[in-house]
Coordinates of C-alpha atoms in Angstrom, one line a residue:
M1402 CA -8.6 16.6 -40.3
V1403 CA -10.2 13.4 -39.0
E1404 CA -6.3 12.8 -39.2
M1405 CA -5.3 15.3 -37.7
V1406 CA -7.5 15.4 -34.8
F1407 CA -6.5 12.0 -33.8
Q1408 CA -3.1 13.2 -34.2
A1409 CA -3.2 15.7 -31.4
M1410 CA -5.1 13.3 -29.2
K1411 CA -1.8 11.6 -29.6
R1412 CA 0.4 14.0 -28.4
E1413 CA -2.4 14.5 -25.4
A1414 CA -2.0 11.4 -24.5
A1415 CA 1.7 10.5 -25.0
E1416 CA 2.2 14.0 -23.1
A1417 CA -0.7 12.6 -20.1
D1418 CA 1.6 10.0 -20.3
K1419 CA 5.1 11.1 -20.0
A1420 CA 3.4 13.6 -17.0
A1421 CA 2.3 10.0 -15.4
E1422 CA 5.9 8.7 -15.7
D1423 CA 7.8 11.8 -14.5
R1424 CA 5.0 12.2 -11.0
T1425 CA 5.7 8.4 -10.8
A1426 CA 9.7 8.5 -10.8
G1427 CA 9.2 11.8 -8.7
R1428 CA 7.4 9.7 -5.9
A1429 CA 10.3 6.6 -6.3
M1430 CA 13.2 9.5 -6.0
R1431 CA 11.5 11.0 -3.1
R1432 CA 11.3 7.3 -1.2
V1433 CA 14.6 7.0 -1.7
E1434 CA 16.1 10.4 -0.6
S1435 CA 13.8 9.8 2.4
K1436 CA 15.7 6.6 2.7
A1437 CA 18.7 7.7 2.8
Q1438 CA 18.3 10.5 4.6
V1439 CA 17.0 8.2 8.1
L1440 CA 20.7 5.8 7.2
K1441 CA 22.6 9.6 7.5
R1442 CA 20.3 10.9 10.8
R1443 CA 21.2 7.0 12.5
R1444 CA 24.6 7.8 11.3
E1445 CA 25.3 10.7 13.1
N1446 CA 23.2 9.6 16.1
Q1447 CA 25.2 6.8 16.7
H1448 CA 28.7 7.9 15.1
E1449 CA 29.6 9.8 19.0
F1450 CA 29.7 5.9 20.3
L1451 CA 29.8 3.7 17.1
Y1452 CA 31.1 4.1 13.9
T1453 CA 33.4 1.9 11.3
L1454 CA 36.2 2.4 8.8
P1455 CA 35.4 2.9 5.9
V1456 CA 32.1 4.8 7.1
I1457 CA 30.0 2.8 4.0
S1458 CA 31.1 -0.8 4.6
Q1459 CA 31.4 -2.9 1.6
A1460 CA 30.6 -6.9 1.4
G1461 CA 33.3 -9.7 1.4
Q1462 CA 36.1 -6.7 2.9
Q1463 CA 37.5 -5.9 6.1
L1464 CA 36.1 -3.0 8.1
E1465 CA 36.6 -1.7 10.9
L1466 CA 34.9 -1.0 14.2
F1467 CA 34.8 1.6 16.7
Y1468 CA 33.4 1.7 19.8
N1469 CA 33.5 4.4 22.8
P1470 CA 31.8 2.5 25.8
D1471 CA 32.4 5.5 28.2
L1472 CA 29.4 6.7 26.4
T1473 CA 27.1 3.6 27.3
P1474 CA 25.9 0.9 29.9
L1475 CA 29.4 0.1 29.8
G1476 CA 31.1 3.1 30.7
G1477 CA 34.3 2.6 33.4
R1478 CA 34.5 -1.4 32.4
P1479 CA 38.3 -2.4 32.6
E1480 CA 37.8 -4.7 29.1
I1481 CA 35.6 -4.3 26.4
Y1482 CA 34.3 -7.2 24.2
V1483 CA 32.2 -7.1 20.7
R1484 CA 30.5 -10.2 19.6
G1485 CA 28.3 -10.3 15.9
G1486 CA 26.9 -12.0 13.0
F1487 CA 25.5 -11.0 9.6
N1488 CA 21.7 -10.7 8.4
R1489 CA 20.1 -10.3 11.5
W1490 CA 22.3 -13.0 12.9
R1491 CA 21.0 -15.6 9.9
H1492 CA 24.5 -16.0 8.8
Q1493 CA 25.4 -18.8 9.3
Q1494 CA 29.1 -16.8 10.3
R1495 CA 29.4 -15.2 13.4
L1496 CA 32.1 -12.8 15.0
P1497 CA 33.0 -14.7 18.8
A1498 CA 33.6 -12.6 21.9
T1499 CA 37.0 -10.4 20.5
K1500 CA 38.5 -8.5 23.0
M1501 CA 38.7 -4.3 21.8
Q1502 CA 41.8 -2.7 21.5
P1503 CA 42.7 1.1 22.1
S1504 CA 42.6 2.8 19.0
M1505 CA 45.3 5.2 19.8
P1506 CA 47.5 5.2 22.9
G1507 CA 46.6 5.4 26.3
G1508 CA 43.6 3.7 26.0
V1509 CA 41.1 6.2 26.5
G1510 CA 37.9 6.5 23.8
F1511 CA 37.2 4.7 21.3
L1512 CA 38.4 0.7 21.1
K1513 CA 38.2 -0.6 17.9
A1514 CA 38.2 -4.2 16.3
T1515 CA 39.0 -5.7 12.7
I1516 CA 35.9 -7.3 11.1
D1517 CA 36.1 -9.9 7.4
V1518 CA 33.0 -9.4 6.3
P1519 CA 32.0 -12.1 4.0
D1520 CA 30.4 -11.2 0.5
D1521 CA 26.7 -12.3 0.8
A1522 CA 26.3 -9.8 4.4
H1523 CA 24.1 -7.6 4.1
V1524 CA 24.1 -6.3 8.0
L1525 CA 26.1 -7.5 10.4
D1526 CA 25.1 -7.3 14.2
V1527 CA 27.2 -6.6 17.2
V1528 CA 26.3 -6.1 21.1
F1529 CA 29.2 -5.1 23.6
A1530 CA 29.9 -7.1 27.0
D1531 CA 32.6 -6.8 29.5
S1532 CA 34.1 -9.7 29.5
E1533 CA 33.3 -13.2 26.7
S1534 CA 30.9 -15.1 29.9
A1535 CA 26.9 -14.7 29.5
Q1536 CA 27.1 -13.9 32.5
S1537 CA 28.7 -10.5 31.5
F1538 CA 27.1 -6.7 31.9
H1539 CA 26.6 -6.1 28.2
D1540 CA 25.7 -3.6 25.8
D1541 CA 22.4 -3.8 23.1
N1542 CA 20.6 -1.4 22.8
G1543 CA 18.4 -2.0 24.6
G1544 CA 17.8 -5.8 23.7
L1545 CA 17.3 -4.3 19.7
D1546 CA 21.0 -5.0 19.2
Y1547 CA 23.3 -2.9 16.8
H1548 CA 22.9 -3.1 12.9
I1549 CA 24.8 -1.3 10.5
P1550 CA 23.5 -1.9 6.8
I1551 CA 26.7 -3.4 4.9
E1552 CA 26.3 -2.5 0.8
G1553 CA 26.8 -4.9 -2.2
G1554 CA 25.9 -8.2 -0.7
R1555 CA 25.5 -11.6 -3.2
G1556 CA 21.9 -12.0 -3.6
T1557 CA 19.0 -10.7 -1.1
M1558 CA 19.0 -11.0 2.7
P1559 CA 16.0 -13.1 4.4
G1560 CA 12.8 -10.6 5.4
L1561 CA 11.2 -10.5 8.2
K1562 CA 8.0 -12.2 9.1
V1563 CA 5.7 -9.5 11.0
V1564 CA 2.6 -10.0 12.1
H1565 CA 0.4 -6.5 12.5
V1566 CA -2.3 -7.0 15.2
A1567 CA -4.5 -4.3 15.1
V1568 CA -8.2 -3.7 15.3
E1569 CA -8.0 -0.5 12.6
M1570 CA -6.7 -0.4 9.3
A1571 CA -7.5 2.5 6.6
P1572 CA -9.3 2.1 4.6
I1573 CA -11.2 -0.7 5.0
A1574 CA -11.7 -0.1 9.5
K1575 CA -10.7 3.3 10.1
V1576 CA -12.1 5.4 13.0
G1577 CA -8.8 7.3 13.9
G1578 CA -5.1 7.7 12.9
M1579 CA -4.1 4.2 14.2
G1580 CA -6.1 2.9 10.9
D1581 CA -4.5 4.6 8.8
V1582 CA -0.5 3.8 10.8
V1583 CA -1.2 0.4 10.7
T1584 CA -1.4 0.7 6.8
A1585 CA 1.2 3.2 5.9
L1586 CA 3.8 1.1 8.1
A1587 CA 2.6 -2.4 7.0
R1588 CA 3.0 -1.2 3.6
A1589 CA 6.6 0.5 3.8
V1590 CA 8.0 -2.4 6.2
Q1591 CA 7.2 -4.7 3.0
E1592 CA 8.6 -2.6 0.6
E1593 CA 12.1 -3.1 2.7
G1594 CA 11.7 -6.8 1.4
H1595 CA 9.6 -7.9 4.5
S1596 CA 6.4 -10.3 4.8
V1597 CA 3.9 -8.5 6.2
E1598 CA 0.6 -9.5 7.6
V1599 CA -1.9 -7.5 9.3
V1600 CA -5.0 -9.4 12.1
V1601 CA -8.0 -7.6 12.1
P1602 CA -11.0 -8.6 13.6
K1603 CA -13.9 -9.5 10.9
Y1604 CA -16.5 -6.5 11.6
D1605 CA -19.8 -6.4 9.8
V1606 CA -19.3 -2.7 8.9
I1607 CA -16.2 -2.9 6.9
S1608 CA -15.7 -1.9 3.7
Y1609 CA -15.6 -5.3 1.6
H1610 CA -15.1 -3.6 -1.7
Q1611 CA -11.9 -2.5 -0.5
V1612 CA -10.8 -5.9 0.5
E1613 CA -9.5 -8.0 -2.6
G1614 CA -9.7 -12.0 -3.1
L1615 CA -11.7 -12.1 0.3
Y1616 CA -11.6 -15.9 0.9
Q1617 CA -12.6 -18.1 4.2
D1618 CA -10.1 -20.5 5.0
G1619 CA -11.4 -23.0 7.8
G1620 CA -11.4 -21.5 11.0
F1621 CA -10.3 -23.1 14.5
N1622 CA -12.3 -22.9 18.3
H1623 CA -11.3 -20.5 20.5
G1624 CA -12.7 -18.9 24.1
G1625 CA -15.8 -21.3 23.8
T1626 CA -16.8 -20.8 20.2
F1627 CA -15.8 -20.9 16.6
V1628 CA -13.6 -18.4 14.4
R1629 CA -13.9 -18.5 11.0
V1630 CA -10.6 -17.4 9.2
W1631 CA -11.0 -15.0 5.6
H1632 CA -7.9 -14.3 3.5
G1633 CA -7.8 -11.3 1.6
Q1634 CA -5.5 -8.1 0.2
V1635 CA -5.6 -4.8 1.5
E1636 CA -3.8 -2.1 -0.1
G1637 CA -1.5 -4.8 -1.8
L1638 CA -1.0 -6.1 2.0
A1639 CA -1.7 -10.7 3.0
T1640 CA -4.5 -9.7 5.4
T1641 CA -6.1 -11.8 7.8
F1642 CA -9.6 -11.3 9.4
L1643 CA -11.5 -13.5 12.4
E1644 CA -14.7 -13.6 13.1
P1645 CA -16.2 -15.7 15.9
E1646 CA -19.4 -16.8 15.8
N1647 CA -20.2 -15.3 19.4
G1648 CA -21.0 -12.1 17.4
H1649 CA -18.4 -9.8 19.0
F1650 CA -17.7 -8.2 16.2
W1651 CA -21.3 -8.1 14.5
R1652 CA -22.6 -5.1 16.1
Q1653 CA -22.5 -2.1 13.3
C1654 CA -19.8 -0.5 14.8
I1655 CA -15.9 -0.9 15.5
Y1656 CA -16.4 0.6 19.0
G1657 CA -18.9 1.9 21.3
R1658 CA -21.0 -0.7 22.8
G1659 CA -19.8 -1.4 26.6
D1660 CA -17.8 -3.9 26.0
D1661 CA -14.9 -3.5 23.9
H1662 CA -12.3 -4.7 26.8
V1663 CA -13.8 -7.9 26.0
R1664 CA -14.3 -7.9 22.8
F1665 CA -10.3 -7.2 22.2
G1666 CA -9.5 -9.2 24.7
F1667 CA -11.0 -11.9 23.2
F1668 CA -9.5 -11.3 19.3
C1669 CA -5.6 -10.7 21.1
G1670 CA -6.3 -14.4 21.9
A1671 CA -8.2 -15.5 19.1
A1672 CA -5.0 -14.2 16.9
L1673 CA -2.7 -15.7 19.2
E1674 CA -4.4 -19.1 18.4
Y1675 CA -3.9 -18.5 15.0
L1676 CA -0.7 -17.5 14.7
R1677 CA -0.1 -21.0 16.8
V1678 CA -2.8 -23.6 14.8
R1679 CA -1.6 -21.8 11.3
N1680 CA 2.1 -22.6 11.8
V1681 CA 2.4 -19.3 11.4
Q1682 CA 6.4 -18.4 12.5
P1683 CA 6.4 -14.6 12.9
N1684 CA 9.5 -12.6 14.1
I1685 CA 8.1 -9.6 14.9
L1686 CA 4.9 -9.4 16.3
H1687 CA 4.0 -5.6 16.8
C1688 CA 0.5 -4.3 18.5
H1689 CA -1.7 -1.1 18.8
D1690 CA -2.8 0.6 21.7
W1691 CA -4.6 -0.9 24.9
Q1692 CA -7.1 -3.0 22.2
S1693 CA -4.6 -5.2 21.1
A1694 CA -1.8 -5.1 24.0
A1695 CA -2.8 -8.0 25.6
V1696 CA -0.8 -10.5 22.7
S1697 CA 2.1 -8.5 24.3
W1698 CA 1.8 -10.9 27.0
G1699 CA 0.2 -14.2 25.6
E1700 CA 1.9 -16.8 24.2
R1701 CA 4.0 -16.3 21.1
P1702 CA 5.1 -18.4 18.2
N1703 CA 8.2 -19.0 17.2
N1704 CA 9.4 -16.4 20.5
A1705 CA 8.7 -13.5 18.5
K1706 CA 9.8 -10.0 19.3
V1707 CA 7.2 -7.5 20.5
A1708 CA 6.9 -4.3 18.8
F1709 CA 4.2 -2.2 21.1
T1710 CA 2.6 1.1 19.8
I1711 CA 1.3 4.1 22.0
H1712 CA -1.1 5.9 19.8
N1713 CA -3.0 7.4 22.6
L1714 CA -2.4 7.1 26.0
N1715 CA -5.5 8.8 27.2
Y1716 CA -7.2 4.9 27.3
G1717 CA -6.4 2.0 28.4
A1718 CA -3.7 3.4 30.9
D1719 CA -3.5 -0.7 32.8
L1720 CA -3.2 -2.3 29.6
V1721 CA -0.7 -0.4 27.8
G1722 CA 1.5 -0.2 31.1
R1723 CA 1.4 -4.7 31.4
A1724 CA 2.7 -4.3 27.7
M1725 CA 5.2 -1.9 28.3
A1726 CA 6.3 -4.3 31.1
T1727 CA 6.4 -7.7 28.0
C1728 CA 7.7 -5.7 25.3
E1729 CA 10.7 -5.9 23.7
V1730 CA 10.2 -2.4 22.3
A1731 CA 7.4 0.0 22.4
T1732 CA 7.6 2.8 20.5
T1733 CA 5.4 6.3 20.4
V1734 CA 3.7 8.8 17.2
S1735 CA 6.1 11.3 18.1
P1736 CA 8.8 12.3 19.7
T1737 CA 7.3 15.2 21.3
Y1738 CA 4.7 12.8 23.1
A1739 CA 7.1 10.4 24.4
R1740 CA 8.7 13.0 25.8
E1741 CA 4.6 14.5 26.9
I1742 CA 4.0 10.8 28.7
S1743 CA 7.6 10.0 30.0
G1744 CA 6.5 10.6 33.9
H1745 CA 3.6 9.3 33.6
P1746 CA 3.4 6.0 35.9
V1747 CA 3.2 2.8 33.5
I1748 CA 6.2 4.8 31.4
A1749 CA 8.3 6.1 33.4
P1750 CA 9.5 1.9 35.1
H1751 CA 10.6 1.3 30.8
L1752 CA 11.5 4.6 29.5
T1753 CA 15.0 2.8 28.2
K1754 CA 12.9 0.5 25.6
M1755 CA 10.7 4.1 24.0
F1756 CA 10.8 5.4 21.2
G1757 CA 9.3 8.2 20.2
I1758 CA 8.9 8.4 16.5
R1759 CA 6.7 10.6 14.3
N1760 CA 3.8 9.2 12.5
G1761 CA 4.2 9.6 8.5
I1762 CA 1.4 9.2 5.9
D1763 CA 1.6 7.0 2.7
Q1764 CA 2.5 9.2 0.1
E1765 CA 0.7 7.0 -2.6
L1766 CA -2.7 6.6 -1.2
W1767 CA -2.8 10.9 -0.7
D1768 CA -0.9 11.9 -3.6
P1769 CA -4.1 14.2 -5.4
S1770 CA -1.8 13.3 -8.7
I1771 CA -3.0 9.6 -8.7
D1772 CA -5.9 9.7 -6.1
E1773 CA -8.2 7.3 -6.8
H1774 CA -11.2 9.0 -5.3
L1775 CA -11.1 12.5 -6.8
P1776 CA -12.9 13.5 -9.8
Q1777 CA -10.3 14.7 -11.4
N1778 CA -6.7 14.1 -10.1
F1779 CA -4.1 17.8 -9.7
G1780 CA -0.2 18.4 -9.1
P1781 CA 1.2 21.7 -9.0
E1782 CA 0.8 22.4 -12.6
D1783 CA -2.8 22.2 -12.5
V1784 CA -3.8 22.9 -8.3
V1785 CA -6.2 25.5 -9.4
Q1786 CA -8.7 23.5 -11.4
G1787 CA -8.3 20.3 -9.5
K1788 CA -9.5 21.5 -6.0
A1789 CA -12.1 23.2 -7.8
A1790 CA -13.2 19.9 -9.7
A1791 CA -13.2 18.4 -5.7
K1792 CA -15.3 21.5 -5.1
R1793 CA -18.5 20.5 -7.3
E1794 CA -18.8 17.6 -6.4
L1795 CA -18.3 17.7 -2.9
R1796 CA -20.9 20.3 -3.1
R1797 CA -23.1 17.7 -4.8
R1798 CA -22.7 15.1 -2.3
G1799 CA -23.9 17.6 0.4
N1800 CA -26.3 19.8 -1.5
L1801 CA -24.9 22.7 -0.7
A1802 CA -24.5 26.0 -3.4
D1803 CA -22.3 25.6 -5.6
V1804 CA -21.0 29.3 -4.8
D1805 CA -17.5 31.6 -4.9
V1806 CA -16.9 31.7 -0.6
P1807 CA -15.3 30.3 1.5
L1808 CA -15.1 26.0 2.5
V1809 CA -14.4 24.7 6.2
S1810 CA -13.9 21.3 6.8
V1811 CA -13.0 18.9 9.9
V1812 CA -12.6 15.3 9.5
T1813 CA -12.1 13.1 13.0
R1814 CA -13.8 11.1 15.2
L1815 CA -15.8 13.5 17.9
V1816 CA -14.4 13.0 21.3
H1817 CA -13.6 15.6 23.5
Q1818 CA -9.8 15.1 23.0
K1819 CA -10.5 16.8 19.2
G1820 CA -12.0 19.7 20.7
I1821 CA -15.9 19.3 20.0
H1822 CA -17.1 22.7 21.7
L1823 CA -15.3 24.2 19.2
I1824 CA -16.5 22.0 15.9
K1825 CA -19.4 23.3 17.3
H1826 CA -18.8 26.8 16.8
A1827 CA -17.2 26.8 14.1
A1828 CA -20.1 25.7 12.6
W1829 CA -22.2 28.5 13.5
R1830 CA -19.7 31.4 12.8
T1831 CA -18.8 29.6 9.7
C1832 CA -22.0 29.6 8.5
E1833 CA -23.0 33.3 10.0
R1834 CA -20.3 34.5 8.2
G1835 CA -21.4 33.2 4.4
G1836 CA -18.8 30.7 4.7
Q1837 CA -19.6 26.5 4.1
F1838 CA -18.9 23.7 6.2
V1839 CA -17.9 20.4 5.8
L1840 CA -17.7 17.5 8.9
L1841 CA -17.3 13.8 8.1
G1842 CA -17.1 11.6 11.4
S1843 CA -19.2 10.1 14.1
A1844 CA -19.3 9.6 18.4
P1845 CA -18.4 6.5 20.1
D1846 CA -21.0 8.3 22.9
P1847 CA -24.1 7.8 22.4
R1848 CA -24.4 11.8 24.0
V1849 CA -21.9 12.9 22.4
Q1850 CA -24.0 11.8 19.1
G1851 CA -26.9 13.3 19.7
E1852 CA -25.3 16.4 20.3
F1853 CA -24.2 16.4 16.4
N1854 CA -27.3 15.3 15.3
A1855 CA -29.0 18.0 16.9
L1856 CA -26.6 20.2 15.2
R1857 CA -27.1 19.1 11.6
E1858 CA -30.8 19.4 11.8
Q1859 CA -30.6 23.4 13.3
L1860 CA -27.8 24.1 10.6
M1861 CA -30.0 22.7 8.1
R1862 CA -32.9 24.5 9.4
A1863 CA -30.5 28.4 9.4
Y1864 CA -28.3 27.3 6.8
P1865 CA -29.4 24.7 4.1
D1866 CA -27.2 25.1 1.1
R1867 CA -24.8 26.0 3.7
A1868 CA -23.6 23.0 6.0
A1869 CA -23.4 19.5 5.6
L1870 CA -22.6 17.1 8.5
F1871 CA -21.6 13.0 7.6
F1872 CA -21.9 10.8 10.2
S1873 CA -20.1 7.4 8.8
Y1874 CA -16.9 6.1 8.3
D1875 CA -16.4 7.2 4.4
E1876 CA -12.7 7.2 3.4
P1877 CA -12.7 8.2 0.3
L1878 CA -15.1 11.1 1.1
S1879 CA -12.5 12.0 3.7
H1880 CA -9.7 12.4 0.7
L1881 CA -12.5 14.6 -1.4
I1882 CA -13.0 16.9 1.5
Y1883 CA -9.5 17.2 1.8
A1884 CA -9.3 18.0 -1.9
A1885 CA -11.7 20.0 -1.6
S1886 CA -11.3 22.5 1.5
D1887 CA -10.0 26.0 1.6
M1888 CA -9.3 25.5 5.8
F1889 CA -9.1 22.6 7.9
L1890 CA -10.4 22.3 11.5
V1891 CA -8.1 21.1 13.5
P1892 CA -9.3 22.2 16.8
S1893 CA -7.8 19.6 19.5
M1894 CA -7.1 19.9 23.1
F1895 CA -4.2 17.4 22.5
E1896 CA -2.7 15.4 20.2
P1897 CA -0.3 12.6 20.3
C1898 CA 0.6 13.5 16.5
G1899 CA -2.1 13.8 14.5
L1900 CA -1.9 13.3 10.8
T1901 CA -4.2 16.0 9.2
Q1902 CA -1.3 18.0 8.8
M1903 CA 0.8 15.6 6.9
I1904 CA -2.1 15.4 4.1

């Protein structure tokens, strides 16, 4: 009997391991497919004016480069020259300015040039001009240059050094979607083979149990105070924490003390000073929203290029405008939002450098089949059991009755943009109709927070086992709420992108 039980347990363990391996393989396959789709769309978008033959070019072989200047800033120019390099211009072999020739009789439409590709090339880099002179008119893709993937290159392509400077980072210091995007984007870039570092303030409210290997590494003087430097790992990312002894980030909060512009302005200067004194040589500096916009016009180490991301133009427009003027490229969180803000006076003069890129979430962090914050992992085959376990745990934590009624939830910052009047309305109506309501969030405005404190007291008196309101930042609890909910409330007045819908 004991042997039979042992064998049964062994089979169950093997089946569980196999299921886990299948899920891991499935996630890896989806990432590969997603990357392939992105490359395909990029080729399709460029194909009207730029393409190669063969379409998938190989290292160590020749390729023909085709370019139609009529659909670019060089339209109407009598001559077109192409200049190029490889591996993000870091390969020793360069393509000197070469006059392109008509690809068809009559010289109308596409021009072409033949390029010898070295066997250790991974990317072809090109720009176009109307003469060989450095003073010529040119098409450099808005300062980004054109980069065409090459397959089969020997060795590995040297990665870039990318430094994010941000005031939020999930899961350790997150108020809104910016924190999620900073972490997810940094991880995605790192997975592409680049070296990534994230620089954030060392708040006293950071979830330090989620920082691995935290240690102090000296410090430096900046702005009349000493700034301590700390290093650690967050979600596999090298993370640097800056802690000024002037107390800017010993406030028991991230936002909401009335001097955020002073605190974050100091942080931007300290971040640039840290890069200078520690001889960090980034190729790309990536700053986020008004809070770290000042990095864009500061003294950049290594002549780094700046990417600036607008997560929400509702705040700090003046600082955003100055960053738009000084960065090399700007992105925002969706193509729709890019169109919506295109006429704003701080955006309109710089539209040529603005790209709307839809936000994404890190599927590994939000996959319920491996989410460490859930009481029971689940996939499509056992979603009912998994959600039931999450619901029981959430009800236990919120002192809600364990009954078969709909659970309506919201996870959000409590600001007017998020439709707080509708959140209040939904809380009362859900409870009045026999459902249960759960909220996780907090308000930077003390007046708004006071309103929700009063709402919690009123709901507790009227419906003690039907409502639970948590006024804190709690990343594990947010995962539990998403997994447990029957309905999710997203009543925003406007939303630049919105990550809730993706979860």
